[in-house]
mmCIF file of C-alpha atoms (C1' of nucleotides) in Angstrom:
data_model
loop_
_atom_site.group_PDB
_atom_site.id
_atom_site.type_symbol
_atom_site.label_atom_id
_atom_site.label_comp_id
_atom_site.label_asym_id
_atom_site.label_seq_id
_atom_site.Cartn_x
_atom_site.Cartn_y
_atom_site.Cartn_z
ATOM 1 C CA MET A 1 -39.009 16.511 7.210
ATOM 2 C CA LEU A 2 -38.303 13.721 9.588
ATOM 3 C CA GLU A 3 -41.944 13.022 10.205
ATOM 4 C CA GLN A 4 -42.204 9.480 11.407
ATOM 5 C CA ILE A 5 -43.977 6.989 9.236
ATOM 6 C CA GLU A 6 -46.714 5.289 11.149
ATOM 7 C CA GLN A 7 -45.413 2.023 12.476
ATOM 8 C CA PRO A 8 -47.695 -0.998 12.240
ATOM 9 C CA LEU A 9 -47.619 -1.876 15.916
ATOM 10 C CA GLN A 10 -44.201 -3.356 15.771
ATOM 11 C CA ILE A 11 -43.097 -5.850 18.332
ATOM 12 C CA VAL A 12 -39.698 -4.811 19.578
ATOM 13 C CA SER A 13 -37.911 -8.014 18.878
ATOM 14 C CA SER A 14 -34.339 -8.620 19.775
ATOM 15 C CA TRP A 15 -32.971 -11.072 17.270
ATOM 16 C CA ASN A 16 -30.674 -13.811 18.430
ATOM 17 C CA ALA A 17 -28.595 -15.796 16.012
ATOM 18 C CA TYR A 18 -28.303 -18.656 18.466
ATOM 19 C CA GLN A 19 -31.977 -19.460 18.002
ATOM 20 C CA ALA A 20 -32.459 -21.958 15.207
ATOM 21 C CA ALA A 21 -35.479 -20.248 13.656
ATOM 22 C CA CYS A 22 -34.095 -16.728 13.887
ATOM 23 C CA PRO A 23 -34.012 -14.891 10.546
ATOM 24 C CA THR A 24 -30.541 -13.634 11.371
ATOM 25 C CA ARG A 25 -29.419 -17.127 10.506
ATOM 26 C CA LEU A 26 -30.450 -16.433 6.931
ATOM 27 C CA MET A 27 -28.665 -13.124 7.087
ATOM 28 C CA LEU A 28 -25.500 -14.806 8.292
ATOM 29 C CA ASN A 29 -25.833 -17.177 5.381
ATOM 30 C CA ARG A 30 -25.834 -14.354 2.906
ATOM 31 C CA ILE A 31 -23.192 -12.264 4.593
ATOM 32 C CA ALA A 32 -21.026 -15.264 4.969
ATOM 33 C CA ASP A 33 -21.334 -16.134 1.327
ATOM 34 C CA LYS A 34 -17.973 -15.948 -0.386
ATOM 35 C CA TRP A 35 -19.418 -14.280 -3.465
ATOM 36 C CA THR A 36 -21.238 -11.693 -1.353
ATOM 37 C CA VAL A 37 -18.021 -10.652 0.290
ATOM 38 C CA LEU A 38 -16.286 -10.239 -3.038
ATOM 39 C CA VAL A 39 -19.139 -8.500 -4.851
ATOM 40 C CA LEU A 40 -19.799 -5.976 -2.117
ATOM 41 C CA GLY A 41 -16.102 -5.332 -1.884
ATOM 42 C CA LEU A 42 -15.975 -4.269 -5.513
ATOM 43 C CA LEU A 43 -19.034 -2.067 -5.174
ATOM 44 C CA GLU A 44 -17.739 -0.346 -2.060
ATOM 45 C CA ASN A 45 -16.437 2.688 -3.889
ATOM 46 C CA GLU A 46 -17.922 2.644 -7.339
ATOM 47 C CA THR A 47 -20.879 1.660 -9.420
ATOM 48 C CA LYS A 48 -20.127 -1.266 -11.672
ATOM 49 C CA ARG A 49 -21.651 -3.191 -14.529
ATOM 50 C CA PHE A 50 -22.433 -6.866 -14.636
ATOM 51 C CA SER A 51 -19.677 -7.734 -17.058
ATOM 52 C CA THR A 52 -17.125 -5.728 -15.103
ATOM 53 C CA LEU A 53 -17.950 -7.578 -11.922
ATOM 54 C CA GLN A 54 -17.674 -10.913 -13.629
ATOM 55 C CA ARG A 55 -14.316 -9.994 -15.079
ATOM 56 C CA GLU A 56 -12.947 -8.795 -11.753
ATOM 57 C CA ILE A 57 -14.077 -11.757 -9.681
ATOM 58 C CA GLY A 58 -12.011 -14.719 -10.674
ATOM 59 C CA GLY A 59 -13.960 -17.902 -11.236
ATOM 60 C CA ILE A 60 -17.507 -16.728 -10.700
ATOM 61 C CA SER A 61 -20.056 -18.090 -13.137
ATOM 62 C CA GLN A 62 -22.707 -15.978 -14.754
ATOM 63 C CA LYS A 63 -25.342 -17.849 -12.860
ATOM 64 C CA MET A 64 -23.784 -17.329 -9.452
ATOM 65 C CA LEU A 65 -23.128 -13.658 -10.118
ATOM 66 C CA THR A 66 -26.735 -13.123 -11.147
ATOM 67 C CA GLN A 67 -27.947 -15.083 -8.145
ATOM 68 C CA THR A 68 -25.735 -13.167 -5.752
ATOM 69 C CA LEU A 69 -26.702 -9.782 -7.174
ATOM 70 C CA ARG A 70 -30.396 -10.635 -6.985
ATOM 71 C CA GLY A 71 -30.058 -11.694 -3.373
ATOM 72 C CA LEU A 72 -28.174 -8.575 -2.414
ATOM 73 C CA GLU A 73 -30.718 -6.436 -4.204
ATOM 74 C CA ARG A 74 -33.571 -8.171 -2.447
ATOM 75 C CA ASP A 75 -31.913 -7.628 0.911
ATOM 76 C CA GLY A 76 -31.561 -3.945 0.160
ATOM 77 C CA LEU A 77 -27.774 -3.993 0.156
ATOM 78 C CA ILE A 78 -27.284 -2.993 -3.447
ATOM 79 C CA ALA A 79 -29.383 -1.144 -6.034
ATOM 80 C CA ARG A 80 -29.809 -2.172 -9.634
ATOM 81 C CA THR A 81 -30.329 0.376 -12.391
ATOM 82 C CA VAL A 82 -31.268 -0.503 -15.933
ATOM 83 C CA TYR A 83 -30.541 2.013 -18.649
ATOM 84 C CA PRO A 84 -32.924 1.559 -21.565
ATOM 85 C CA GLU A 85 -30.279 1.617 -24.224
ATOM 86 C CA VAL A 86 -29.216 -0.680 -26.998
ATOM 87 C CA PRO A 87 -27.289 -2.668 -26.081
ATOM 88 C CA PRO A 88 -28.682 -2.679 -22.561
ATOM 89 C CA ARG A 89 -26.618 -1.373 -19.695
ATOM 90 C CA VAL A 90 -27.171 -2.360 -16.090
ATOM 91 C CA GLU A 91 -25.343 -0.855 -13.170
ATOM 92 C CA TYR A 92 -25.074 -1.947 -9.593
ATOM 93 C CA LYS A 93 -24.269 0.300 -6.705
ATOM 94 C CA ILE A 94 -24.205 -0.083 -2.977
ATOM 95 C CA THR A 95 -27.028 1.286 -0.830
ATOM 96 C CA PRO A 96 -26.717 3.132 2.483
ATOM 97 C CA LEU A 97 -27.654 -0.079 4.257
ATOM 98 C CA GLY A 98 -25.045 -1.968 2.296
ATOM 99 C CA ASN A 99 -22.519 0.653 3.237
ATOM 100 C CA THR A 100 -22.935 -0.181 6.914
ATOM 101 C CA LEU A 101 -21.902 -3.741 6.161
ATOM 102 C CA VAL A 102 -19.196 -3.378 3.579
ATOM 103 C CA GLY A 103 -16.577 -2.310 6.094
ATOM 104 C CA LEU A 104 -17.050 -5.465 8.107
ATOM 105 C CA LEU A 105 -16.700 -7.621 5.036
ATOM 106 C CA ALA A 106 -13.575 -5.782 3.982
ATOM 107 C CA ALA A 107 -12.171 -6.573 7.410
ATOM 108 C CA LEU A 108 -12.924 -10.242 6.845
ATOM 109 C CA ARG A 109 -11.191 -10.203 3.491
ATOM 110 C CA ASP A 110 -8.221 -8.442 5.023
ATOM 111 C CA TRP A 111 -8.079 -10.925 7.857
ATOM 112 C CA SER A 112 -8.065 -13.796 5.404
ATOM 113 C CA GLU A 113 -5.307 -12.296 3.359
ATOM 114 C CA THR A 114 -3.284 -11.253 6.386
ATOM 115 C CA HIS A 115 -3.474 -14.487 8.341
ATOM 116 C CA MET A 116 -3.463 -16.923 5.471
ATOM 117 C CA ASP A 117 0.104 -17.984 6.124
ATOM 118 C CA GLU A 118 -0.568 -18.786 9.755
ATOM 119 C CA VAL A 119 -3.623 -20.784 8.844
ATOM 120 C CA LEU A 120 -1.821 -22.737 6.147
ATOM 121 C CA GLN A 121 0.944 -23.523 8.627
ATOM 122 C CA ALA A 122 -1.608 -24.626 11.225
ATOM 123 C CA GLN A 123 -3.169 -26.904 8.644
ATOM 124 C CA ARG A 124 0.166 -28.469 7.828
ATOM 125 C CA ASP A 125 0.881 -29.035 11.507
ATOM 126 C CA TYR A 126 -2.526 -30.538 12.051
ATOM 127 C CA ASP A 127 -2.311 -32.859 9.076
ATOM 128 C CA GLN A 128 1.152 -33.975 10.082
ATOM 129 C CA ALA A 129 0.021 -34.680 13.626
ATOM 130 C CA GLN A 130 -2.904 -36.676 12.304
ATOM 131 C CA GLN A 131 -0.616 -38.586 10.025
ATOM 132 C CA ALA A 132 1.764 -39.329 12.866
ATOM 133 C CA ALA A 133 -1.045 -40.439 15.139
ATOM 134 C CA SER A 134 -2.505 -42.900 12.696
ATOM 135 C CA ASN A 135 0.833 -44.102 11.454
ATOM 136 C CA PRO A 136 3.187 -43.931 14.447
ATOM 137 C CA GLU A 137 6.574 -44.680 12.876
ATOM 138 C CA ALA A 138 5.786 -45.538 9.314
ATOM 139 C CA ALA A 139 7.143 -42.643 7.340
ATOM 140 C CA SER A 140 10.737 -43.204 8.338
ATOM 141 C CA GLY A 141 13.003 -44.340 11.134
ATOM 142 C CA VAL A 142 13.432 -40.754 12.189
ATOM 143 C CA ARG A 143 11.662 -39.772 15.350
ATOM 144 C CA VAL A 144 9.939 -36.437 15.057
ATOM 145 C CA VAL A 145 10.359 -34.288 18.108
ATOM 146 C CA ARG A 146 7.932 -31.424 18.571
ATOM 147 C CA PHE A 147 8.403 -28.600 20.976
ATOM 148 C CA MET B 1 12.874 -14.550 24.204
ATOM 149 C CA LEU B 2 11.673 -13.313 20.899
ATOM 150 C CA GLU B 3 14.320 -15.177 18.982
ATOM 151 C CA GLN B 4 13.001 -15.688 15.495
ATOM 152 C CA ILE B 5 12.374 -19.191 14.320
ATOM 153 C CA GLU B 6 14.266 -19.850 11.138
ATOM 154 C CA GLN B 7 11.996 -19.279 8.188
ATOM 155 C CA PRO B 8 12.179 -21.788 5.333
ATOM 156 C CA LEU B 9 12.929 -19.291 2.572
ATOM 157 C CA GLN B 10 9.443 -17.950 2.443
ATOM 158 C CA ILE B 11 8.152 -16.245 -0.631
ATOM 159 C CA VAL B 12 6.530 -13.016 0.408
ATOM 160 C CA SER B 13 3.193 -13.596 -1.171
ATOM 161 C CA SER B 14 0.388 -11.132 -1.060
ATOM 162 C CA TRP B 15 -2.850 -13.058 -1.137
ATOM 163 C CA ASN B 16 -5.746 -11.766 -3.124
ATOM 164 C CA ALA B 17 -9.224 -13.099 -2.644
ATOM 165 C CA TYR B 18 -10.251 -11.955 -6.099
ATOM 166 C CA GLN B 19 -8.039 -14.601 -7.669
ATOM 167 C CA ALA B 20 -9.968 -17.790 -8.214
ATOM 168 C CA ALA B 21 -7.218 -20.112 -7.030
ATOM 169 C CA CYS B 22 -6.239 -18.073 -3.976
ATOM 170 C CA PRO B 23 -6.353 -20.017 -0.691
ATOM 171 C CA THR B 24 -8.036 -17.059 0.954
ATOM 172 C CA ARG B 25 -11.126 -18.196 -0.890
ATOM 173 C CA LEU B 26 -11.100 -21.294 1.278
ATOM 174 C CA MET B 27 -10.560 -19.123 4.307
ATOM 175 C CA LEU B 28 -13.533 -16.979 3.413
ATOM 176 C CA ASN B 29 -15.536 -20.137 3.054
ATOM 177 C CA ARG B 30 -14.750 -21.155 6.569
ATOM 178 C CA ILE B 31 -15.010 -17.759 8.167
ATOM 179 C CA ALA B 32 -18.224 -17.110 6.407
ATOM 180 C CA ASP B 33 -19.734 -20.350 7.598
ATOM 181 C CA LYS B 34 -22.731 -19.744 9.784
ATOM 182 C CA TRP B 35 -21.722 -22.418 12.250
ATOM 183 C CA THR B 36 -18.200 -21.024 12.486
ATOM 184 C CA VAL B 37 -19.530 -17.627 13.425
ATOM 185 C CA LEU B 38 -21.713 -19.102 16.151
ATOM 186 C CA VAL B 39 -19.160 -21.543 17.528
ATOM 187 C CA LEU B 40 -16.343 -19.025 17.759
ATOM 188 C CA GLY B 41 -18.738 -16.569 19.343
ATOM 189 C CA LEU B 42 -19.413 -18.964 22.200
ATOM 190 C CA LEU B 43 -15.748 -19.710 22.693
ATOM 191 C CA GLU B 44 -14.750 -16.061 22.732
ATOM 192 C CA ASN B 45 -14.651 -15.783 26.487
ATOM 193 C CA GLU B 46 -14.672 -19.289 27.868
ATOM 194 C CA THR B 47 -13.645 -22.846 27.312
ATOM 195 C CA LYS B 48 -16.606 -25.068 26.547
ATOM 196 C CA ARG B 49 -17.453 -28.722 26.145
ATOM 197 C CA PHE B 50 -18.927 -30.372 23.108
ATOM 198 C CA SER B 51 -22.307 -30.980 24.660
ATOM 199 C CA THR B 52 -22.503 -27.424 25.962
ATOM 200 C CA LEU B 53 -21.871 -26.013 22.521
ATOM 201 C CA GLN B 54 -24.491 -28.227 20.986
ATOM 202 C CA ARG B 55 -27.026 -27.173 23.583
ATOM 203 C CA GLU B 56 -26.306 -23.479 23.114
ATOM 204 C CA ILE B 57 -26.412 -23.445 19.345
ATOM 205 C CA GLY B 58 -29.985 -23.981 18.306
ATOM 206 C CA GLY B 59 -30.459 -26.491 15.523
ATOM 207 C CA ILE B 60 -26.919 -27.690 14.979
ATOM 208 C CA SER B 61 -26.535 -31.396 14.409
ATOM 209 C CA GLN B 62 -23.854 -33.456 16.057
ATOM 210 C CA LYS B 63 -22.309 -34.039 12.664
ATOM 211 C CA MET B 64 -22.076 -30.401 11.749
ATOM 212 C CA LEU B 65 -20.732 -29.410 15.157
ATOM 213 C CA THR B 66 -18.030 -32.052 14.948
ATOM 214 C CA GLN B 67 -17.199 -31.038 11.412
ATOM 215 C CA THR B 68 -17.034 -27.355 12.270
ATOM 216 C CA LEU B 69 -14.885 -27.939 15.347
ATOM 217 C CA ARG B 70 -12.473 -30.125 13.385
ATOM 218 C CA GLY B 71 -12.126 -27.514 10.698
ATOM 219 C CA LEU B 72 -11.512 -24.742 13.184
ATOM 220 C CA GLU B 73 -8.955 -26.873 14.986
ATOM 221 C CA ARG B 74 -7.183 -27.665 11.740
ATOM 222 C CA ASP B 75 -7.031 -23.984 10.857
ATOM 223 C CA GLY B 76 -5.495 -23.212 14.226
ATOM 224 C CA LEU B 77 -8.407 -21.116 15.421
ATOM 225 C CA ILE B 78 -9.393 -23.307 18.350
ATOM 226 C CA ALA B 79 -7.632 -25.883 20.505
ATOM 227 C CA ARG B 80 -9.074 -29.209 21.544
ATOM 228 C CA THR B 81 -8.179 -30.824 24.850
ATOM 229 C CA VAL B 82 -9.153 -34.354 25.799
ATOM 230 C CA TYR B 83 -9.188 -35.251 29.477
ATOM 231 C CA PRO B 84 -8.595 -38.970 29.933
ATOM 232 C CA GLU B 85 -11.464 -39.530 32.311
ATOM 233 C CA VAL B 86 -14.478 -41.767 32.421
ATOM 234 C CA PRO B 87 -16.729 -40.567 30.995
ATOM 235 C CA PRO B 88 -14.510 -38.646 28.610
ATOM 236 C CA ARG B 89 -14.407 -34.893 28.724
ATOM 237 C CA VAL B 90 -13.361 -32.730 25.797
ATOM 238 C CA GLU B 91 -12.919 -29.010 25.970
ATOM 239 C CA TYR B 92 -12.549 -26.444 23.246
ATOM 240 C CA LYS B 93 -10.928 -23.086 23.655
ATOM 241 C CA ILE B 94 -9.950 -20.312 21.332
ATOM 242 C CA THR B 95 -6.332 -19.824 20.273
ATOM 243 C CA PRO B 96 -4.440 -16.534 19.988
ATOM 244 C CA LEU B 97 -4.934 -16.675 16.232
ATOM 245 C CA GLY B 98 -8.621 -17.319 16.708
ATOM 246 C CA ASN B 99 -8.779 -14.361 19.024
ATOM 247 C CA THR B 100 -7.724 -12.044 16.224
ATOM 248 C CA LEU B 101 -10.758 -13.141 14.263
ATOM 249 C CA VAL B 102 -13.465 -13.498 16.834
ATOM 250 C CA GLY B 103 -14.082 -9.780 17.122
ATOM 251 C CA LEU B 104 -14.814 -9.495 13.426
ATOM 252 C CA LEU B 105 -17.268 -12.349 13.574
ATOM 253 C CA ALA B 106 -19.000 -10.835 16.578
ATOM 254 C CA ALA B 107 -19.407 -7.680 14.536
ATOM 255 C CA LEU B 108 -21.045 -9.700 11.788
ATOM 256 C CA ARG B 109 -23.449 -11.290 14.236
ATOM 257 C CA ASP B 110 -24.228 -7.912 15.702
ATOM 258 C CA TRP B 111 -24.793 -6.431 12.284
ATOM 259 C CA SER B 112 -27.200 -9.209 11.420
ATOM 260 C CA GLU B 113 -29.142 -8.768 14.597
ATOM 261 C CA THR B 114 -29.134 -4.979 14.377
ATOM 262 C CA HIS B 115 -30.139 -4.607 10.748
ATOM 263 C CA MET B 116 -32.449 -7.572 10.464
ATOM 264 C CA ASP B 117 -35.551 -5.405 10.472
ATOM 265 C CA GLU B 118 -34.300 -3.242 7.638
ATOM 266 C CA VAL B 119 -33.383 -6.277 5.604
ATOM 267 C CA LEU B 120 -36.730 -7.940 6.168
ATOM 268 C CA GLN B 121 -38.454 -4.744 5.101
ATOM 269 C CA ALA B 122 -36.298 -4.519 2.002
ATOM 270 C CA GLN B 123 -37.227 -8.088 1.157
ATOM 271 C CA ARG B 124 -40.918 -7.343 1.489
ATOM 272 C CA ASP B 125 -40.569 -4.289 -0.728
ATOM 273 C CA TYR B 126 -38.627 -6.249 -3.304
ATOM 274 C CA ASP B 127 -41.056 -9.130 -3.376
ATOM 275 C CA GLN B 128 -43.982 -6.782 -3.656
ATOM 276 C CA ALA B 129 -42.362 -4.914 -6.531
ATOM 277 C CA GLN B 130 -41.692 -8.184 -8.286
ATOM 278 C CA GLN B 131 -45.245 -9.257 -7.760
ATOM 279 C CA ALA B 132 -46.535 -5.967 -9.124
ATOM 280 C CA ALA B 133 -44.248 -6.119 -12.146
ATOM 281 C CA SER B 134 -45.260 -9.580 -13.201
ATOM 282 C CA ASN B 135 -48.908 -9.089 -12.376
ATOM 283 C CA PRO B 136 -49.634 -5.433 -13.138
ATOM 284 C CA GLU B 137 -53.219 -5.037 -11.916
ATOM 285 C CA ALA B 138 -54.242 -8.503 -10.976
ATOM 286 C CA ALA B 139 -54.407 -8.394 -7.215
ATOM 287 C CA SER B 140 -57.165 -5.828 -7.126
ATOM 288 C CA GLY B 141 -58.622 -2.891 -8.993
ATOM 289 C CA VAL B 142 -56.591 -0.598 -6.824
ATOM 290 C CA ARG B 143 -53.671 1.030 -8.512
ATOM 291 C CA VAL B 144 -50.551 0.928 -6.409
ATOM 292 C CA VAL B 145 -48.618 4.152 -6.460
ATOM 293 C CA ARG B 146 -44.982 4.051 -5.414
ATOM 294 C CA PHE B 147 -42.935 7.073 -4.567
ATOM 295 C "C1'" DC C 1 -19.852 -38.375 26.874
ATOM 296 C "C1'" DC C 2 -17.940 -37.725 22.548
ATOM 297 C "C1'" DG C 3 -17.583 -38.926 18.838
ATOM 298 C "C1'" DT C 4 -17.414 -41.962 13.837
ATOM 299 C "C1'" DA C 5 -19.884 -44.306 10.037
ATOM 300 C "C1'" DT C 6 -23.579 -44.754 7.059
ATOM 301 C "C1'" DC C 7 -27.454 -43.639 4.414
ATOM 302 C "C1'" DC C 8 -30.356 -40.512 2.149
ATOM 303 C "C1'" DT C 9 -32.192 -36.144 0.714
ATOM 304 C "C1'" DT C 10 -31.605 -31.560 -0.652
ATOM 305 C "C1'" DC C 11 -29.086 -27.840 -2.190
ATOM 306 C "C1'" DG C 12 -25.513 -25.372 -4.523
ATOM 307 C "C1'" DT C 13 -22.870 -25.030 -8.579
ATOM 308 C "C1'" DG C 14 -21.184 -25.185 -13.234
ATOM 309 C "C1'" DA C 15 -21.978 -26.026 -18.195
ATOM 310 C "C1'" DT C 16 -24.670 -25.118 -21.907
ATOM 311 C "C1'" DA C 17 -27.982 -23.108 -24.800
ATOM 312 C "C1'" DC C 18 -31.270 -19.601 -25.736
ATOM 313 C "C1'" DT C 19 -33.749 -14.554 -25.490
ATOM 314 C "C1'" DG C 20 -34.722 -9.255 -25.363
ATOM 315 C "C1'" DC D 1 -24.895 -6.908 -22.933
ATOM 316 C "C1'" DA D 2 -27.306 -8.994 -19.554
ATOM 317 C "C1'" DG D 3 -29.638 -11.969 -18.483
ATOM 318 C "C1'" DT D 4 -33.190 -16.707 -18.166
ATOM 319 C "C1'" DA D 5 -33.870 -21.849 -18.535
ATOM 320 C "C1'" DT D 6 -32.515 -26.403 -18.157
ATOM 321 C "C1'" DC D 7 -29.858 -30.240 -16.936
ATOM 322 C "C1'" DA D 8 -26.595 -32.933 -14.432
ATOM 323 C "C1'" DC D 9 -23.508 -33.667 -10.816
ATOM 324 C "C1'" DG D 10 -21.191 -33.492 -6.399
ATOM 325 C "C1'" DA D 11 -21.180 -31.551 -1.966
ATOM 326 C "C1'" DA D 12 -23.696 -30.130 2.141
ATOM 327 C "C1'" DG D 13 -26.482 -31.350 5.589
ATOM 328 C "C1'" DG D 14 -29.737 -34.164 8.628
ATOM 329 C "C1'" DA D 15 -31.138 -38.667 10.842
ATOM 330 C "C1'" DT D 16 -29.865 -42.717 12.658
ATOM 331 C "C1'" DA D 17 -27.102 -46.292 14.519
ATOM 332 C "C1'" DC D 18 -23.016 -47.843 16.489
ATOM 333 C "C1'" DG D 19 -18.182 -47.529 19.031
ATOM 334 C "C1'" DG D 20 -14.214 -46.074 22.437
#
DNA sequence: CCGTATCCTTCGTGATACTG
DNA sequence: CAGTATCACGAAGGATACGG
């Protein structure tokens, strides 16, 4: 049952994303893609159709959705099934490999949504500090005291 | 001690990354940036200098490192300290907010490094299937049987 | 040493139109 | 319905040179 497939003399390589040429860099690129995060999130629990995905992801173009789905399929993270009907129906579902990743991406999405306020505040502070630095007392005669 | 700072009548907004205009989209963009993942990873445990970061991240240009660091600083994820010495010394360290994120990013890096082999294999399979589909029996007289 | 400024090339992205 | 093809544009990214 679990008979091992003969391995073609594999070099046991330990990947390292800090190496410029490491393929994990490409992987990070895909994982880190905003559309990837959103698409995999929707497929986490259920199989979905192309049009459904496009409807549920605000602002994604047909081209980018196709491109993202193709990439994910190629990487083995999702599976694409075509039903030979008229009109055609195509369904996408997550693979076991994809399932090992989807939790991490959900965590990223959650982090973004949870900490968005803090980040927005930090941005305001930063921009204000920049403004003050380049324009010491321009805005008004009021001295801004930070503490 | 834990006296609350007066909140400016904040609307309790629940962010949703599936909305096109949601700021969390921007957050995902930054988080999901390959350089962000690598930079924050290096700053997880220790304060580092600009030149050290550049040396440790293979293939990053000065421009992109600067850009990434600025963005992270603006988002409140890292802090930048300039020591008024000659020659100048600048150190970057992670903030408490950044600390809440760095674990997730480490998990992403780990996932990439752990599952790289499976992904590469999936890519080979996909490419081969594509090749076979577009070129049914061209490569040789041998019929390829998949199962 | 730590940047900023500039140029230049490449890539991603959206809009549009067309096909099985 | 679910794509593919093409074009056109701006942003991303690298290389180089210069500045505090």
